[in-house]
């Protein structure tokens, strides 16, 4: 059995325009939430003018294997949070169905909290914790509610590097520390499935790196947890995820392991070059472009005042071309910088989400592009 199975899942939100103001349906149709009732009440007082439907999730079908770290990627508003909320039973689908470890997200929604933990980042702090209590006191309190072992608290505090802050009340703490506390909160309960929604937002890089290692090495590899990880940070997804799904406007644009996607989209290596020119810029670009194994050249810029040119060469195999490329470049000036980049998830993201814009920019961005660009699909950011 897969950990998560999703079939034709769709989630629509209704937005009502009323006289003088907009009101939202928060999506909690089952009336478990008092706030929703308040909305309904206010809406019935206000006069409705029109109704708009937003399809946040549009016919998604996919599955997540047990023990996988599954990345949910996509731009703002693409449906990542809505998907995780649906799988946590916090909101109900408009159609389609899904199971999480065999539990139906509609029929069994009240049982879902027992088998998974949804980590929505900072918002957990205002909903579940007491601002006047310290990090340690809040975690201990949650331990009691979740019937977890109290000894876990110190271990979790150490994992999130919160020792020096753990006895201070929440209201005194900075956003980044509260984000770390929010993550700590998610680790209190024993569970096999974590739904993490941008969990590291606001956390500084050195701590973020340690948390990422913790997620991958301990939670996933050691304890075998399955993790759905929604993020904009593609380098995080690249490090963590065995499998990624790109969403845009609620639909799946593409999915697969990062390696499969790079192959599928035929993404190539890119060599970033910076050179102090002693010769003609256009001639150099043309000659480099004519070298065997050069696919295309992108993102030119030329600083005429300092005589420095920057560009990216997309190649089939950097090792095969390196000598001839460097020899060719040295005919035109002094090399300042050369860096080979393997294709990354970021390249996939830009190609999928920004593909059209990037192509347009290539054509428009530099006059001589159309003359010197060879056929072939480069990626331009
Ligand atoms: N309660 C709601 N009522 C109305 N529309 C909503 C509601 N929640 C989300 N939406 C809409 O659904 C779409 C998807 O939103 P969602 O929050 O799932 O995106 P996201 O991918 O998580 O974005 P972000 O990267 O900004 O967190 C958006 O158009 C959003 O405005
Ligand atoms: Mg979101």
Short mmCIF file of C-alpha atoms in Angstrom, two decimals, residues 3-352:
data_model
loop_
_atom_site.label_atom_id
_atom_site.label_comp_id
_atom_site.label_asym_id
_atom_site.label_seq_id
_atom_site.Cartn_x
_atom_site.Cartn_y
_atom_site.Cartn_z
CA UNK A 3 1.47 5.96 1.99
CA UNK A 4 -0.70 8.46 0.15
CA UNK A 5 -2.96 7.82 -2.82
CA UNK A 6 -4.68 10.69 -4.53
CA UNK A 7 -7.18 10.24 -7.37
CA UNK A 8 -8.71 13.11 -9.34
CA UNK A 9 -8.66 15.33 -6.29
CA UNK A 10 -10.22 18.77 -6.82
CA UNK A 11 -10.73 21.58 -4.37
CA UNK A 12 -12.75 24.63 -5.19
CA UNK A 13 -13.13 27.71 -3.06
CA UNK A 14 -16.12 29.96 -3.41
CA UNK A 15 -15.54 33.65 -3.05
CA UNK A 16 -18.60 35.81 -2.61
CA UNK A 17 -18.53 39.44 -3.51
CA UNK A 18 -20.86 41.31 -1.25
CA UNK A 19 -22.03 44.89 -1.04
CA UNK A 20 -19.00 46.88 -0.04
CA UNK A 21 -16.73 44.00 0.97
CA UNK A 22 -15.39 40.59 -0.03
CA UNK A 23 -16.01 37.54 2.07
CA UNK A 24 -14.33 34.18 1.79
CA UNK A 25 -15.51 30.75 2.50
CA UNK A 26 -12.55 29.34 4.34
CA UNK A 27 -13.27 25.89 2.95
CA UNK A 28 -14.21 24.27 6.25
CA UNK A 29 -17.58 23.13 5.00
CA UNK A 30 -18.25 20.68 7.77
CA UNK A 31 -18.87 23.44 10.30
CA UNK A 32 -16.37 22.11 12.77
CA UNK A 33 -14.85 25.53 12.98
CA UNK A 34 -16.58 28.38 14.80
CA UNK A 35 -14.84 30.93 12.57
CA UNK A 36 -16.56 29.47 9.57
CA UNK A 37 -19.93 29.88 11.23
CA UNK A 38 -19.06 33.49 11.91
CA UNK A 39 -18.26 33.99 8.22
CA UNK A 40 -21.56 32.43 7.28
CA UNK A 41 -23.39 34.66 9.71
CA UNK A 42 -21.67 37.81 8.42
CA UNK A 43 -22.32 36.71 4.88
CA UNK A 44 -25.98 36.24 5.54
CA UNK A 45 -26.08 39.79 6.90
CA UNK A 46 -24.27 41.19 3.89
CA UNK A 47 -25.90 41.30 0.49
CA UNK A 48 -24.35 38.94 -2.08
CA UNK A 49 -23.63 40.40 -5.46
CA UNK A 50 -21.74 37.66 -7.24
CA UNK A 51 -19.93 34.42 -6.70
CA UNK A 52 -16.55 33.34 -8.02
CA UNK A 53 -15.06 29.86 -7.91
CA UNK A 54 -11.34 29.34 -7.47
CA UNK A 55 -10.06 25.90 -8.30
CA UNK A 56 -7.08 25.60 -5.97
CA UNK A 57 -6.50 21.91 -6.74
CA UNK A 58 -7.45 20.67 -10.16
CA UNK A 59 -7.86 16.95 -10.76
CA UNK A 60 -4.66 15.75 -9.10
CA UNK A 61 -3.71 12.08 -9.30
CA UNK A 62 -0.49 10.81 -7.73
CA UNK A 63 0.82 8.54 -5.02
CA UNK A 64 3.53 8.77 -2.41
CA UNK A 65 5.48 5.69 -1.46
CA UNK A 66 6.14 4.78 2.14
CA UNK A 67 9.49 6.19 3.25
CA UNK A 68 9.68 8.71 0.42
CA UNK A 69 10.49 12.40 0.76
CA UNK A 70 8.04 13.82 -1.73
CA UNK A 71 8.50 17.45 -2.76
CA UNK A 72 5.46 19.57 -3.59
CA UNK A 73 6.81 22.51 -5.57
CA UNK A 74 5.24 25.44 -7.34
CA UNK A 75 4.81 29.21 -7.30
CA UNK A 76 2.62 31.18 -4.88
CA UNK A 77 -1.00 30.16 -5.15
CA UNK A 78 -0.27 26.92 -7.02
CA UNK A 79 -2.13 24.82 -4.45
CA UNK A 80 0.60 23.36 -2.22
CA UNK A 81 -0.95 24.35 1.11
CA UNK A 82 -4.45 23.40 -0.04
CA UNK A 83 -3.19 19.94 -0.96
CA UNK A 84 -1.52 19.41 2.41
CA UNK A 85 -4.61 20.66 4.22
CA UNK A 86 -6.79 18.26 2.24
CA UNK A 87 -4.52 15.36 3.15
CA UNK A 88 -4.59 16.41 6.82
CA UNK A 89 -8.38 16.50 6.90
CA UNK A 90 -8.39 20.23 7.63
CA UNK A 91 -10.45 20.96 4.57
CA UNK A 92 -12.67 18.78 2.39
CA UNK A 93 -12.31 18.14 -1.35
CA UNK A 94 -15.01 19.24 -3.80
CA UNK A 95 -14.55 15.99 -5.74
CA UNK A 96 -12.17 13.08 -6.13
CA UNK A 97 -10.75 11.07 -3.30
CA UNK A 98 -7.58 10.28 -1.45
CA UNK A 99 -6.34 7.89 1.17
CA UNK A 100 -3.56 8.34 3.69
CA UNK A 101 -2.21 5.04 5.01
CA UNK A 102 -5.57 3.56 4.00
CA UNK A 103 -7.69 6.22 5.71
CA UNK A 104 -10.14 8.13 3.54
CA UNK A 105 -9.57 11.87 3.85
CA UNK A 106 -13.33 12.56 4.00
CA UNK A 107 -14.85 9.61 5.82
CA UNK A 108 -11.95 9.18 8.24
CA UNK A 109 -10.88 12.81 8.53
CA UNK A 110 -11.19 12.77 12.32
CA UNK A 111 -8.72 9.86 12.52
CA UNK A 112 -6.08 11.53 10.34
CA UNK A 113 -4.49 13.53 13.19
CA UNK A 114 -3.56 10.23 14.80
CA UNK A 115 -1.41 9.10 11.90
CA UNK A 116 0.09 12.28 10.54
CA UNK A 117 1.32 15.65 11.58
CA UNK A 118 0.72 18.79 9.55
CA UNK A 119 3.45 21.37 10.05
CA UNK A 120 2.18 24.70 8.72
CA UNK A 121 5.16 26.75 9.92
CA UNK A 122 4.67 29.79 12.09
CA UNK A 123 0.87 29.75 12.21
CA UNK A 124 1.05 26.85 14.64
CA UNK A 125 2.53 29.24 17.20
CA UNK A 126 -0.50 31.50 17.38
CA UNK A 127 -3.00 28.63 17.25
CA UNK A 128 -1.60 26.03 19.63
CA UNK A 129 0.74 27.73 22.03
CA UNK A 130 0.64 30.10 24.96
CA UNK A 131 2.63 33.29 24.36
CA UNK A 132 3.31 33.72 28.06
CA UNK A 133 4.86 30.29 28.48
CA UNK A 134 8.41 29.43 27.48
CA UNK A 135 9.41 27.15 24.61
CA UNK A 136 10.10 24.34 27.08
CA UNK A 137 6.78 24.82 28.92
CA UNK A 138 4.82 24.88 25.68
CA UNK A 139 6.52 21.75 24.41
CA UNK A 140 5.97 19.96 27.72
CA UNK A 141 2.31 20.94 27.65
CA UNK A 142 1.94 19.59 24.14
CA UNK A 143 3.78 16.42 25.20
CA UNK A 144 1.11 15.86 27.82
CA UNK A 145 -1.73 16.39 25.35
CA UNK A 146 -0.09 14.12 22.78
CA UNK A 147 0.85 11.58 25.47
CA UNK A 148 4.47 11.62 24.32
CA UNK A 149 7.48 11.05 26.52
CA UNK A 150 8.66 14.20 28.31
CA UNK A 151 12.31 13.23 27.79
CA UNK A 152 11.78 14.04 24.12
CA UNK A 153 11.53 17.74 24.84
CA UNK A 154 15.22 18.29 25.62
CA UNK A 155 16.27 16.21 22.66
CA UNK A 156 14.04 18.27 20.35
CA UNK A 157 15.24 21.55 21.86
CA UNK A 158 18.82 20.45 21.13
CA UNK A 159 17.95 19.39 17.57
CA UNK A 160 16.51 22.83 16.83
CA UNK A 161 19.44 24.53 18.64
CA UNK A 162 17.01 26.26 20.97
CA UNK A 163 18.84 25.68 24.28
CA UNK A 164 19.62 29.36 24.94
CA UNK A 165 16.04 30.44 24.22
CA UNK A 166 14.10 27.57 25.72
CA UNK A 167 13.23 29.25 29.01
CA UNK A 168 12.07 32.57 27.60
CA UNK A 169 8.37 33.33 27.01
CA UNK A 170 7.30 33.16 23.38
CA UNK A 171 6.29 36.82 23.20
CA UNK A 172 9.96 37.81 23.69
CA UNK A 173 11.28 35.73 20.80
CA UNK A 174 12.20 36.65 17.23
CA UNK A 175 10.40 35.29 14.17
CA UNK A 176 13.21 32.88 13.28
CA UNK A 177 13.32 31.42 16.79
CA UNK A 178 9.54 31.03 16.75
CA UNK A 179 9.81 29.23 13.41
CA UNK A 180 12.28 26.83 15.01
CA UNK A 181 9.87 26.40 17.90
CA UNK A 182 7.06 25.69 15.40
CA UNK A 183 9.19 22.97 13.84
CA UNK A 184 9.97 21.56 17.31
CA UNK A 185 6.23 21.39 17.93
CA UNK A 186 5.83 19.09 14.96
CA UNK A 187 8.35 16.62 16.36
CA UNK A 188 6.66 15.98 19.69
CA UNK A 189 4.24 13.35 18.50
CA UNK A 190 5.39 9.96 17.24
CA UNK A 191 4.21 9.70 13.68
CA UNK A 192 5.10 8.08 10.38
CA UNK A 193 3.88 10.85 8.09
CA UNK A 194 4.91 14.49 8.16
CA UNK A 195 3.23 17.09 5.98
CA UNK A 196 5.64 20.00 6.06
CA UNK A 197 4.53 23.30 4.57
CA UNK A 198 7.46 25.68 4.07
CA UNK A 199 8.74 24.59 7.48
CA UNK A 200 12.03 26.46 7.39
CA UNK A 201 10.81 29.91 6.37
CA UNK A 202 12.49 32.60 8.45
CA UNK A 203 15.19 30.31 9.83
CA UNK A 204 18.80 31.41 9.28
CA UNK A 205 20.96 29.36 6.89
CA UNK A 206 23.31 27.62 9.35
CA UNK A 207 20.41 26.28 11.44
CA UNK A 208 18.38 25.49 8.31
CA UNK A 209 21.20 23.30 7.00
CA UNK A 210 21.25 21.32 10.26
CA UNK A 211 17.48 20.87 10.25
CA UNK A 212 17.59 19.65 6.65
CA UNK A 213 20.21 17.07 7.60
CA UNK A 214 18.04 16.05 10.54
CA UNK A 215 14.98 15.62 8.29
CA UNK A 216 16.85 13.52 5.77
CA UNK A 217 19.20 11.49 7.94
CA UNK A 218 17.13 10.98 11.10
CA UNK A 219 13.44 11.40 10.38
CA UNK A 220 13.56 9.79 6.97
CA UNK A 221 16.54 7.42 6.79
CA UNK A 222 16.77 6.34 10.44
CA UNK A 223 13.12 6.35 11.51
CA UNK A 224 11.68 5.68 8.03
CA UNK A 225 9.16 8.55 8.13
CA UNK A 226 7.35 9.52 4.95
CA UNK A 227 7.52 13.24 4.30
CA UNK A 228 5.55 15.53 2.01
CA UNK A 229 7.57 18.70 1.75
CA UNK A 230 6.03 21.82 0.20
CA UNK A 231 8.52 24.54 -0.60
CA UNK A 232 9.68 27.32 -2.87
CA UNK A 233 13.25 26.64 -1.93
CA UNK A 234 14.44 24.44 -4.72
CA UNK A 235 17.86 23.81 -3.24
CA UNK A 236 16.12 22.34 -0.17
CA UNK A 237 14.01 20.09 -2.39
CA UNK A 238 17.05 19.10 -4.42
CA UNK A 239 18.86 18.00 -1.28
CA UNK A 240 15.90 16.30 0.38
CA UNK A 241 13.53 14.84 -2.14
CA UNK A 242 13.50 11.45 -3.84
CA UNK A 243 10.59 12.57 -5.94
CA UNK A 244 9.11 15.96 -6.79
CA UNK A 245 5.82 17.20 -8.18
CA UNK A 246 5.58 20.64 -9.75
CA UNK A 247 2.19 22.32 -9.39
CA UNK A 248 0.91 25.34 -11.25
CA UNK A 249 -2.61 26.69 -10.82
CA UNK A 250 -3.63 23.52 -9.03
CA UNK A 251 -2.46 21.15 -11.77
CA UNK A 252 0.53 18.86 -12.01
CA UNK A 253 3.00 20.26 -14.52
CA UNK A 254 5.48 17.45 -14.17
CA UNK A 255 6.64 14.90 -11.64
CA UNK A 256 9.45 12.42 -11.15
CA UNK A 257 12.77 12.07 -9.42
CA UNK A 258 14.97 15.13 -9.97
CA UNK A 259 17.29 12.92 -12.07
CA UNK A 260 14.41 11.62 -14.24
CA UNK A 261 13.12 15.13 -14.81
CA UNK A 262 16.52 16.43 -15.84
CA UNK A 263 16.75 13.59 -18.37
CA UNK A 264 13.15 14.00 -19.52
CA UNK A 265 13.46 17.71 -20.07
CA UNK A 266 16.83 17.22 -21.72
CA UNK A 267 18.49 19.73 -19.43
CA UNK A 268 22.16 20.22 -20.00
CA UNK A 269 25.19 21.47 -18.16
CA UNK A 270 25.88 25.16 -18.22
CA UNK A 271 29.24 26.89 -18.02
CA UNK A 272 29.25 30.40 -16.57
CA UNK A 273 32.02 32.50 -18.06
CA UNK A 274 33.45 35.91 -17.32
CA UNK A 275 36.20 37.30 -19.51
CA UNK A 276 38.16 40.57 -19.80
CA UNK A 277 38.07 41.07 -23.55
CA UNK A 278 40.96 42.20 -25.69
CA UNK A 279 39.09 41.45 -28.89
CA UNK A 280 35.64 41.69 -30.50
CA UNK A 281 32.74 40.53 -28.37
CA UNK A 282 30.40 39.45 -31.18
CA UNK A 283 33.16 37.55 -32.97
CA UNK A 284 33.95 35.66 -29.75
CA UNK A 285 30.30 34.73 -29.18
CA UNK A 286 29.99 33.46 -32.76
CA UNK A 287 33.17 31.41 -32.59
CA UNK A 288 32.34 29.88 -29.21
CA UNK A 289 28.91 29.06 -30.50
CA UNK A 290 30.42 27.25 -33.48
CA UNK A 291 32.49 24.94 -31.28
CA UNK A 292 31.54 21.30 -31.39
CA UNK A 293 29.31 20.27 -28.42
CA UNK A 294 28.13 23.81 -27.68
CA UNK A 295 24.33 23.72 -27.61
CA UNK A 296 23.56 27.38 -27.15
CA UNK A 297 24.72 30.55 -25.47
CA UNK A 298 22.60 32.56 -23.08
CA UNK A 299 22.42 35.58 -20.84
CA UNK A 300 25.08 37.70 -22.44
CA UNK A 301 26.12 40.94 -20.93
CA UNK A 302 28.98 43.23 -21.87
CA UNK A 303 30.30 45.97 -19.65
CA UNK A 304 31.95 48.20 -22.27
CA UNK A 305 33.52 50.50 -19.69
CA UNK A 306 35.59 47.71 -18.10
CA UNK A 307 35.68 45.50 -21.17
CA UNK A 308 34.20 42.56 -19.26
CA UNK A 309 31.80 40.09 -20.89
CA UNK A 310 29.65 37.54 -19.06
CA UNK A 311 27.68 34.70 -20.63
CA UNK A 312 26.58 31.14 -20.19
CA UNK A 313 27.42 28.30 -22.54
CA UNK A 314 25.05 25.33 -22.57
CA UNK A 315 26.94 22.16 -23.49
CA UNK A 316 26.40 18.46 -23.97
CA UNK A 317 29.37 17.39 -21.93
CA UNK A 318 31.61 19.93 -20.19
CA UNK A 319 34.54 17.53 -19.81
CA UNK A 320 34.71 16.91 -23.53
CA UNK A 321 34.57 20.54 -24.50
CA UNK A 322 36.58 22.21 -21.72
CA UNK A 323 39.99 22.33 -23.45
CA UNK A 324 38.72 23.62 -26.78
CA UNK A 325 36.46 26.14 -25.02
CA UNK A 326 39.24 27.55 -22.83
CA UNK A 327 41.65 27.67 -25.78
CA UNK A 328 39.09 29.52 -27.85
CA UNK A 329 38.32 31.99 -25.08
CA UNK A 330 41.98 32.71 -24.44
CA UNK A 331 42.23 33.98 -28.03
CA UNK A 332 39.82 36.76 -27.06
CA UNK A 333 41.09 37.94 -23.68
CA UNK A 334 41.87 37.06 -20.06
CA UNK A 335 39.53 34.60 -18.39
CA UNK A 336 38.26 35.86 -15.04
CA UNK A 337 35.76 33.17 -14.03
CA UNK A 338 34.62 29.74 -15.23
CA UNK A 339 32.06 27.61 -13.40
CA UNK A 340 30.37 24.43 -14.55
CA UNK A 341 26.84 23.92 -13.26
CA UNK A 342 24.99 20.65 -13.37
CA UNK A 343 21.29 21.10 -14.17
CA UNK A 344 19.32 21.57 -10.97
CA UNK A 345 15.70 21.58 -9.84
CA UNK A 346 15.87 25.33 -10.21
CA UNK A 347 16.49 24.93 -13.95
CA UNK A 348 13.54 22.53 -14.15
CA UNK A 349 11.36 24.96 -12.24
CA UNK A 350 12.18 27.87 -14.52
CA UNK A 351 11.75 25.78 -17.61
CA UNK A 352 8.37 24.44 -16.48
#
